[in-house]
Each structure stands twice: as structure tokens, then as C-alpha cells.
PDB file of C-alpha atoms in Angstrom:
ATOM      1  CA  MET H  57       0.000   0.000   0.000  1.00  0.00           C
ATOM      2  CA  SER H  58       1.470   3.308  -1.055  1.00  0.00           C
ATOM      3  CA  ARG H  59       1.511   6.233   1.238  1.00  0.00           C
ATOM      4  CA  ILE H  60       0.489   9.643  -0.003  1.00  0.00           C
ATOM      5  CA  THR H  61       1.736  12.667   1.855  1.00  0.00           C
ATOM      6  CA  ASP H  62       0.805  16.292   1.691  1.00  0.00           C
ATOM      7  CA  ASP H  63       4.460  17.312   2.158  1.00  0.00           C
ATOM      8  CA  PRO H  64       5.593  18.711  -1.245  1.00  0.00           C
ATOM      9  CA  GLU H  65       9.215  17.890  -0.438  1.00  0.00           C
ATOM     10  CA  HIS H  66       8.439  14.190  -0.383  1.00  0.00           C
ATOM     11  CA  SER H  67       5.845  13.815  -3.119  1.00  0.00           C
ATOM     12  CA  PRO H  68       6.782  11.459  -6.011  1.00  0.00           C
ATOM     13  CA  ARG H  69       6.240  14.211  -8.582  1.00  0.00           C
ATOM     14  CA  ASP H  70       8.632  16.622  -6.857  1.00  0.00           C
ATOM     15  CA  CYS H  71      11.264  13.904  -6.410  1.00  0.00           C
ATOM     16  CA  ALA H  72      11.261  13.211 -10.145  1.00  0.00           C
ATOM     17  CA  THR H  73      11.521  16.921 -10.906  1.00  0.00           C
ATOM     18  CA  LYS H  74      14.456  17.360  -8.524  1.00  0.00           C
ATOM     19  CA  HIS H  75      16.215  14.332 -10.084  1.00  0.00           C
ATOM     20  CA  ARG H  76      15.872  15.770 -13.584  1.00  0.00           C
ATOM     21  CA  HIS H  77      17.077  19.167 -12.397  1.00  0.00           C
ATOM     22  CA  HIS H  78      20.129  17.617 -10.724  1.00  0.00           C
ATOM     23  CA  HIS H  79      20.930  15.597 -13.864  1.00  0.00           C
ATOM     24  CA  SER H  80      20.563  18.689 -16.069  1.00  0.00           C
ATOM     25  CA  ALA H  81      22.771  20.749 -13.761  1.00  0.00           C
ATOM     26  CA  GLY H  82      25.455  18.047 -13.882  1.00  0.00           C
ATOM     27  CA  ARG H  83      25.467  18.015 -17.679  1.00  0.00           C
ATOM     28  CA  ARG H  84      25.628  21.804 -17.731  1.00  0.00           C
ATOM     29  CA  ARG H  85      28.628  21.830 -15.394  1.00  0.00           C
ATOM     30  CA  LEU H  86      30.334  19.176 -17.536  1.00  0.00           C
ATOM     31  CA  LEU H  87      29.695  21.191 -20.686  1.00  0.00           C
ATOM     32  CA  ILE H  88      30.961  24.399 -19.086  1.00  0.00           C
ATOM     33  CA  GLY H  89      34.082  22.576 -17.890  1.00  0.00           C
ATOM     34  CA  ALA H  90      34.755  21.150 -21.365  1.00  0.00           C
ATOM     35  CA  LEU H  91      34.278  24.552 -23.013  1.00  0.00           C
ATOM     36  CA  SER H  92      36.558  26.203 -20.447  1.00  0.00           C
ATOM     37  CA  ALA H  93      39.273  23.604 -21.065  1.00  0.00           C
ATOM     38  CA  ALA H  94      38.958  24.022 -24.839  1.00  0.00           C
ATOM     39  CA  ALA H  95      39.143  27.818 -24.516  1.00  0.00           C
ATOM     40  CA  SER H  96      42.229  27.542 -22.295  1.00  0.00           C
ATOM     41  CA  LEU H  97      43.959  25.231 -24.772  1.00  0.00           C
ATOM     42  CA  LEU H  98      43.082  27.536 -27.656  1.00  0.00           C
ATOM     43  CA  ALA H  99      44.398  30.573 -25.775  1.00  0.00           C
ATOM     44  CA  LEU H 100      47.608  28.696 -24.928  1.00  0.00           C
ATOM     45  CA  ALA H 101      48.062  27.650 -28.568  1.00  0.00           C
ATOM     46  CA  ILE H 102      47.563  31.252 -29.739  1.00  0.00           C
ATOM     47  CA  ILE H 103      50.058  32.555 -27.168  1.00  0.00           C
ATOM     48  CA  LEU H 104      52.636  29.922 -28.157  1.00  0.00           C
ATOM     49  CA  TRP H 105      52.085  30.630 -31.860  1.00  0.00           C
ATOM     50  CA  LEU H 106      52.465  34.382 -31.409  1.00  0.00           C
ATOM     51  CA  THR H 107      55.545  33.837 -29.243  1.00  0.00           C
ATOM     52  CA  LEU H 108      57.258  31.171 -31.343  1.00  0.00           C
ATOM     53  CA  ARG H 109      55.894  31.991 -34.806  1.00  0.00           C
ATOM     54  CA  PRO H 110      58.944  31.811 -37.065  1.00  0.00           C
ATOM     55  CA  SER H 111      59.801  34.698 -39.348  1.00  0.00           C
ATOM     56  CA  SER H 112      60.585  33.881 -42.970  1.00  0.00           C
ATOM     57  CA  PRO H 113      64.237  33.250 -43.835  1.00  0.00           C
ATOM     58  CA  ARG H 114      66.081  35.740 -46.025  1.00  0.00           C
ATOM     59  CA  PHE H 115      68.424  34.977 -48.904  1.00  0.00           C
ATOM     60  CA  THR H 116      71.168  37.166 -50.353  1.00  0.00           C
ATOM     61  CA  LEU H 117      73.298  36.586 -53.428  1.00  0.00           C
ATOM     62  CA  LEU H 118      76.799  36.871 -51.996  1.00  0.00           C
ATOM     63  CA  ALA H 119      78.689  36.591 -55.292  1.00  0.00           C
ATOM     64  CA  ALA H 120      78.432  35.033 -58.723  1.00  0.00           C
ATOM     65  CA  THR H 121      81.089  34.434 -61.348  1.00  0.00           C
ATOM     66  CA  ALA H 122      79.973  34.031 -64.961  1.00  0.00           C
ATOM     67  CA  THR H 123      82.666  32.495 -67.148  1.00  0.00           C
ATOM     68  CA  ALA H 124      82.760  32.783 -70.957  1.00  0.00           C
ATOM     69  CA  PRO H 125      84.526  30.277 -73.262  1.00  0.00           C
ATOM     70  CA  ASN H 126      87.507  32.567 -73.855  1.00  0.00           C
ATOM     71  CA  ALA H 127      88.616  36.145 -73.503  1.00  0.00           C
ATOM     72  CA  THR H 128      87.027  37.335 -76.761  1.00  0.00           C
ATOM     73  CA  ALA H 129      83.808  35.349 -76.872  1.00  0.00           C
ATOM     74  CA  GLY H 130      80.564  36.167 -75.161  1.00  0.00           C
ATOM     75  CA  GLY H 131      77.965  33.779 -73.825  1.00  0.00           C
ATOM     76  CA  ILE H 132      78.093  32.324 -70.338  1.00  0.00           C
ATOM     77  CA  VAL H 133      79.039  28.652 -70.204  1.00  0.00           C
ATOM     78  CA  ARG H 134      79.515  28.319 -66.433  1.00  0.00           C
ATOM     79  CA  LEU H 135      78.047  30.109 -63.453  1.00  0.00           C
ATOM     80  CA  ASP H 136      79.331  29.723 -59.906  1.00  0.00           C
ATOM     81  CA  ALA H 137      77.163  31.369 -57.270  1.00  0.00           C
ATOM     82  CA  ALA H 138      77.230  31.732 -53.496  1.00  0.00           C
ATOM     83  CA  PHE H 139      74.135  32.543 -51.456  1.00  0.00           C
ATOM     84  CA  VAL H 140      73.647  33.462 -47.819  1.00  0.00           C
ATOM     85  CA  ALA H 141      70.593  32.008 -46.070  1.00  0.00           C
ATOM     86  CA  HIS H 142      69.666  33.909 -42.910  1.00  0.00           C
ATOM     87  CA  ASN H 143      67.416  32.441 -40.193  1.00  0.00           C
ATOM     88  CA  PRO H 144      66.272  35.302 -37.905  1.00  0.00           C
ATOM     89  CA  ASN H 145      64.564  33.038 -35.360  1.00  0.00           C
ATOM     90  CA  ALA H 146      66.153  32.360 -31.998  1.00  0.00           C
ATOM     91  CA  ARG H 147      63.781  29.527 -31.005  1.00  0.00           C
ATOM     92  CA  ALA H 148      63.080  27.880 -34.370  1.00  0.00           C
ATOM     93  CA  ALA H 149      65.541  25.967 -36.538  1.00  0.00           C
ATOM     94  CA  ALA H 150      65.000  25.943 -40.298  1.00  0.00           C
ATOM     95  CA  LEU H 151      65.045  22.577 -42.068  1.00  0.00           C
ATOM     96  CA  TYR H 152      65.742  22.850 -45.817  1.00  0.00           C
ATOM     97  CA  ASP H 153      64.959  19.949 -48.156  1.00  0.00           C
ATOM     98  CA  ARG H 154      64.902  19.343 -51.937  1.00  0.00           C
ATOM     99  CA  LEU H 155      66.920  22.480 -52.622  1.00  0.00           C
ATOM    100  CA  GLN H 156      67.931  23.285 -56.172  1.00  0.00           C
ATOM    101  CA  ALA H 157      69.266  26.303 -58.022  1.00  0.00           C
ATOM    102  CA  ARG H 158      68.534  27.539 -61.526  1.00  0.00           C
ATOM    103  CA  ALA H 159      69.707  30.568 -63.486  1.00  0.00           C
ATOM    104  CA  SER H 160      68.997  32.620 -66.583  1.00  0.00           C
ATOM    105  CA  TYR H 161      71.048  35.286 -68.316  1.00  0.00           C
ATOM    106  CA  ALA H 162      69.556  37.877 -70.675  1.00  0.00           C
ATOM    107  CA  GLY H 163      66.338  35.865 -70.632  1.00  0.00           C
ATOM    108  CA  VAL H 164      68.083  32.649 -71.653  1.00  0.00           C
ATOM    109  CA  GLN H 165      67.891  29.614 -69.367  1.00  0.00           C
ATOM    110  CA  LEU H 166      71.506  28.707 -68.724  1.00  0.00           C
ATOM    111  CA  ALA H 167      71.267  25.137 -67.569  1.00  0.00           C
ATOM    112  CA  ALA H 168      69.293  22.463 -65.824  1.00  0.00           C
ATOM    113  CA  THR H 169      68.821  22.829 -62.099  1.00  0.00           C
ATOM    114  CA  ALA H 170      71.740  22.250 -59.745  1.00  0.00           C
ATOM    115  CA  PRO H 171      70.814  20.275 -56.595  1.00  0.00           C
ATOM    116  CA  LEU H 172      71.893  21.587 -53.197  1.00  0.00           C
ATOM    117  CA  PRO H 173      72.303  19.399 -50.098  1.00  0.00           C
ATOM    118  CA  PRO H 174      69.583  19.520 -47.414  1.00  0.00           C
ATOM    119  CA  PHE H 175      70.601  21.079 -44.102  1.00  0.00           C
ATOM    120  CA  GLN H 176      69.359  22.309 -40.730  1.00  0.00           C
ATOM    121  CA  GLN H 177      70.010  25.908 -39.727  1.00  0.00           C
ATOM    122  CA  ALA H 178      69.824  27.482 -36.282  1.00  0.00           C
ATOM    123  CA  GLN H 179      69.648  31.253 -35.901  1.00  0.00           C
ATOM    124  CA  GLY H 180      72.233  33.005 -38.051  1.00  0.00           C
ATOM    125  CA  ASP H 181      73.726  32.695 -41.530  1.00  0.00           C
ATOM    126  CA  ALA H 182      74.662  29.759 -43.741  1.00  0.00           C
ATOM    127  CA  VAL H 183      76.473  29.914 -47.097  1.00  0.00           C
ATOM    128  CA  LEU H 184      75.211  27.840 -50.033  1.00  0.00           C
ATOM    129  CA  THR H 185      77.140  27.340 -53.259  1.00  0.00           C
ATOM    130  CA  ALA H 186      75.886  26.227 -56.665  1.00  0.00           C
ATOM    131  CA  SER H 187      77.551  25.608 -60.032  1.00  0.00           C
ATOM    132  CA  LEU H 188      75.575  25.574 -63.272  1.00  0.00           C
ATOM    133  CA  SER H 189      76.887  24.827 -66.741  1.00  0.00           C
ATOM    134  CA  ALA H 190      75.150  26.051 -69.878  1.00  0.00           C
ATOM    135  CA  SER H 191      74.849  24.023 -73.044  1.00  0.00           C
ATOM    136  CA  SER H 192      76.518  25.344 -76.193  1.00  0.00           C
ATOM    137  CA  ALA H 193      73.099  26.334 -77.559  1.00  0.00           C
ATOM    138  CA  ALA H 194      72.310  28.330 -74.398  1.00  0.00           C
ATOM    139  CA  ALA H 195      75.732  29.991 -74.510  1.00  0.00           C
ATOM    140  CA  SER H 196      75.184  30.956 -78.142  1.00  0.00           C
ATOM    141  CA  ALA H 197      71.720  32.339 -77.339  1.00  0.00           C
ATOM    142  CA  ALA H 198      73.150  34.342 -74.442  1.00  0.00           C
ATOM    143  CA  GLU H 199      75.876  35.720 -76.689  1.00  0.00           C
ATOM    144  CA  THR H 200      73.255  36.802 -79.241  1.00  0.00           C
ATOM    145  CA  ALA H 201      71.204  38.431 -76.483  1.00  0.00           C
ATOM    146  CA  GLU H 202      74.246  40.458 -75.424  1.00  0.00           C
ATOM    147  CA  SER H 203      74.504  42.168 -78.802  1.00  0.00           C
ATOM    148  CA  GLY H 204      73.733  45.860 -78.633  1.00  0.00           C
ATOM    149  CA  ARG H 205      72.804  45.871 -74.937  1.00  0.00           C
ATOM    150  CA  THR H 206      74.596  47.891 -72.296  1.00  0.00           C
ATOM    151  CA  THR H 207      73.190  46.013 -69.305  1.00  0.00           C
ATOM    152  CA  LEU H 208      71.667  42.580 -68.864  1.00  0.00           C
ATOM    153  CA  LEU H 209      69.886  40.784 -66.061  1.00  0.00           C
ATOM    154  CA  LEU H 210      71.260  37.719 -64.359  1.00  0.00           C
ATOM    155  CA  ARG H 211      68.554  35.819 -62.487  1.00  0.00           C
ATOM    156  CA  LEU H 212      69.283  33.110 -59.955  1.00  0.00           C
ATOM    157  CA  ARG H 213      66.562  31.169 -58.180  1.00  0.00           C
ATOM    158  CA  VAL H 214      66.758  28.778 -55.233  1.00  0.00           C
ATOM    159  CA  GLU H 215      63.766  26.475 -54.711  1.00  0.00           C
ATOM    160  CA  GLY H 216      62.995  23.823 -52.139  1.00  0.00           C
ATOM    161  CA  GLN H 217      60.961  22.814 -49.093  1.00  0.00           C
ATOM    162  CA  LEU H 218      61.131  24.471 -45.678  1.00  0.00           C
ATOM    163  CA  ARG H 219      60.096  23.113 -42.280  1.00  0.00           C
ATOM    164  CA  TRP H 220      60.430  24.667 -38.838  1.00  0.00           C
ATOM    165  CA  LYS H 221      61.678  22.814 -35.761  1.00  0.00           C
ATOM    166  CA  VAL H 222      60.873  24.103 -32.264  1.00  0.00           C
ATOM    167  CA  SER H 223      62.250  21.747 -29.616  1.00  0.00           C
ATOM    168  CA  ALA H 224      60.833  18.319 -30.581  1.00  0.00           C
ATOM    169  CA  TRP H 225      57.999  19.746 -32.694  1.00  0.00           C
ATOM    170  CA  VAL H 226      58.472  19.898 -36.491  1.00  0.00           C
ATOM    171  CA  SER H 227      56.063  21.753 -38.749  1.00  0.00           C
ATOM    172  CA  GLY H 228      54.769  20.618 -42.112  1.00  0.00           C
ATOM    173  CA  SER H 229      56.631  21.470 -45.319  1.00  0.00           C
ATOM    174  CA  ARG H 230      56.140  24.724 -47.189  1.00  0.00           C
ATOM    175  CA  ALA H 231      57.374  25.567 -50.679  1.00  0.00           C
ATOM    176  CA  LEU H 232      60.302  28.001 -50.584  1.00  0.00           C
ATOM    177  CA  ALA H 233      61.564  30.181 -53.426  1.00  0.00           C
ATOM    178  CA  ALA H 234      64.264  32.851 -53.390  1.00  0.00           C
ATOM    179  CA  GLU H 235      64.620  34.990 -56.536  1.00  0.00           C
ATOM    180  CA  CYS H 236      67.849  36.967 -56.959  1.00  0.00           C
ATOM    181  CA  VAL H 237      68.319  39.519 -59.735  1.00  0.00           C
ATOM    182  CA  ALA H 238      71.605  41.225 -60.557  1.00  0.00           C
ATOM    183  CA  VAL H 239      72.471  43.749 -63.277  1.00  0.00           C
ATOM    184  CA  VAL H 240      75.417  42.679 -65.425  1.00  0.00           C
ATOM    185  CA  VAL H 241      77.422  44.818 -67.831  1.00  0.00           C
ATOM    186  CA  PRO H 242      78.548  42.699 -70.817  1.00  0.00           C
ATOM    187  CA  SER H 243      82.306  42.381 -70.928  1.00  0.00           C
ATOM    188  CA  GLN H 244      84.935  40.871 -73.211  1.00  0.00           C
ATOM    189  CA  LEU H 245      86.700  39.481 -70.155  1.00  0.00           C
ATOM    190  CA  THR H 246      86.596  35.793 -69.399  1.00  0.00           C
ATOM    191  CA  ALA H 247      84.808  36.224 -66.082  1.00  0.00           C
ATOM    192  CA  VAL H 248      82.151  38.649 -64.943  1.00  0.00           C
ATOM    193  CA  VAL H 249      81.765  38.906 -61.173  1.00  0.00           C
ATOM    194  CA  VAL H 250      78.506  39.946 -59.539  1.00  0.00           C
ATOM    195  CA  GLN H 251      78.491  40.909 -55.861  1.00  0.00           C
ATOM    196  CA  GLY H 252      75.756  41.559 -53.339  1.00  0.00           C
ATOM    197  CA  SER H 253      72.110  41.317 -54.341  1.00  0.00           C
ATOM    198  CA  GLN H 254      69.104  40.994 -52.038  1.00  0.00           C
ATOM    199  CA  CYS H 255      66.763  38.149 -52.971  1.00  0.00           C
ATOM    200  CA  ALA H 256      62.977  38.122 -52.796  1.00  0.00           C
ATOM    201  CA  THR H 257      61.924  35.157 -50.640  1.00  0.00           C
ATOM    202  CA  THR H 258      58.420  33.676 -50.771  1.00  0.00           C
ATOM    203  CA  LEU H 259      56.770  30.828 -48.844  1.00  0.00           C
ATOM    204  CA  GLN H 260      53.653  28.964 -49.934  1.00  0.00           C
TER     205      GLN H 260
END
């Protein structure tokens, strides 16, 4: 036999209502706790990213020597270039992969790409060297392009993949390209030396 009471605190209907309210309050507290934790993690990630976000590396053409077949002939048949890669980040090391160099002279592609070894760079400068040899057809085209011009453009491009390393964390790869342009005055000398040229560096 069930007992019915007039006390609202002990009625079956009020007990069920209180149980649902307690259950709802528990879920609400759990949801608030999860959202607070997610917001804290997001804020921490943003702070770390703003603090450790690496700045793009910079490339400079240190020097380039363009060698002609002989002292009286034009047309570049060999190009030796030295680049400086600068990593401005104190907390992030730069990891370079699949590096290669290419060059053109007076709008003529001098040679196939020259591969460069992969390397890891802490903050500071690193010197890269590349040697490219032009085919006889490219040298002849470059010699023809020299005719009647007082200045010509020498373009050197370094391409590859860049990753960042912060402690044990390594980022994904991004495409890196550094375009260097130098003004060259045609000469009858065997070698033409180009010095100092800032390169435009892009990351994708």
C-alpha cells in the first residue's frame, strides 16, 4: 500500500523533478568545464604561436662568377654562385629539403637545375654554393642576347621545401623560393663577377 503525503518535499512528482534538475545541472557543469578547457587550450596555442611563430628566412646573393669560353667570346658557359641564407629566429631551426638552383642570363635559361644538399640551420647565416653549366646552344643564345645591350639581367633562383623545428615539434613542409636579380654589364673578359644582391623570398 502506497503512502500519499501532503508534504511537497516528499511527493513522487517533486522527487522526479528534482532528479531531472540535478541531472541537467550536472550536464551543464560538464559542458561548461569542457568549453573552459577548450578555450584555455586555444588561448595557450595562440600565445605559443604568437611567441614562437617563425619569421621567414632571407636569402642574399653573396657573389656570382659568370665564365665565358675565352677572352674574346661572349655567352656564359659556367656560373658559380654563393648565397647566404639567414634564419632570424632564436627559437626555431630551419630545415631545408629538396633544394635546387637555376639561373637565366639575358632571358636565356643557362642550364638544368643544380641540386643543393639539405641542411638544418639554427639562428644566423649559412652559405650555399651552386655551379651551373650552360649548353653550347644556351651559350650561343646568351651571346646573341648580349649584342647591342649595355646592361643585362642575371637571375638566380633557389627552390625547395622548408620546415620549422621548435624543440621536438616539427612543422609541415612549405614551398620556398628565393629569386635573386643582378644587373650585369657585358664584358669581353673571361669572367664577370657579380656581388651583393638581395633576394625576394616567398613561402607557400
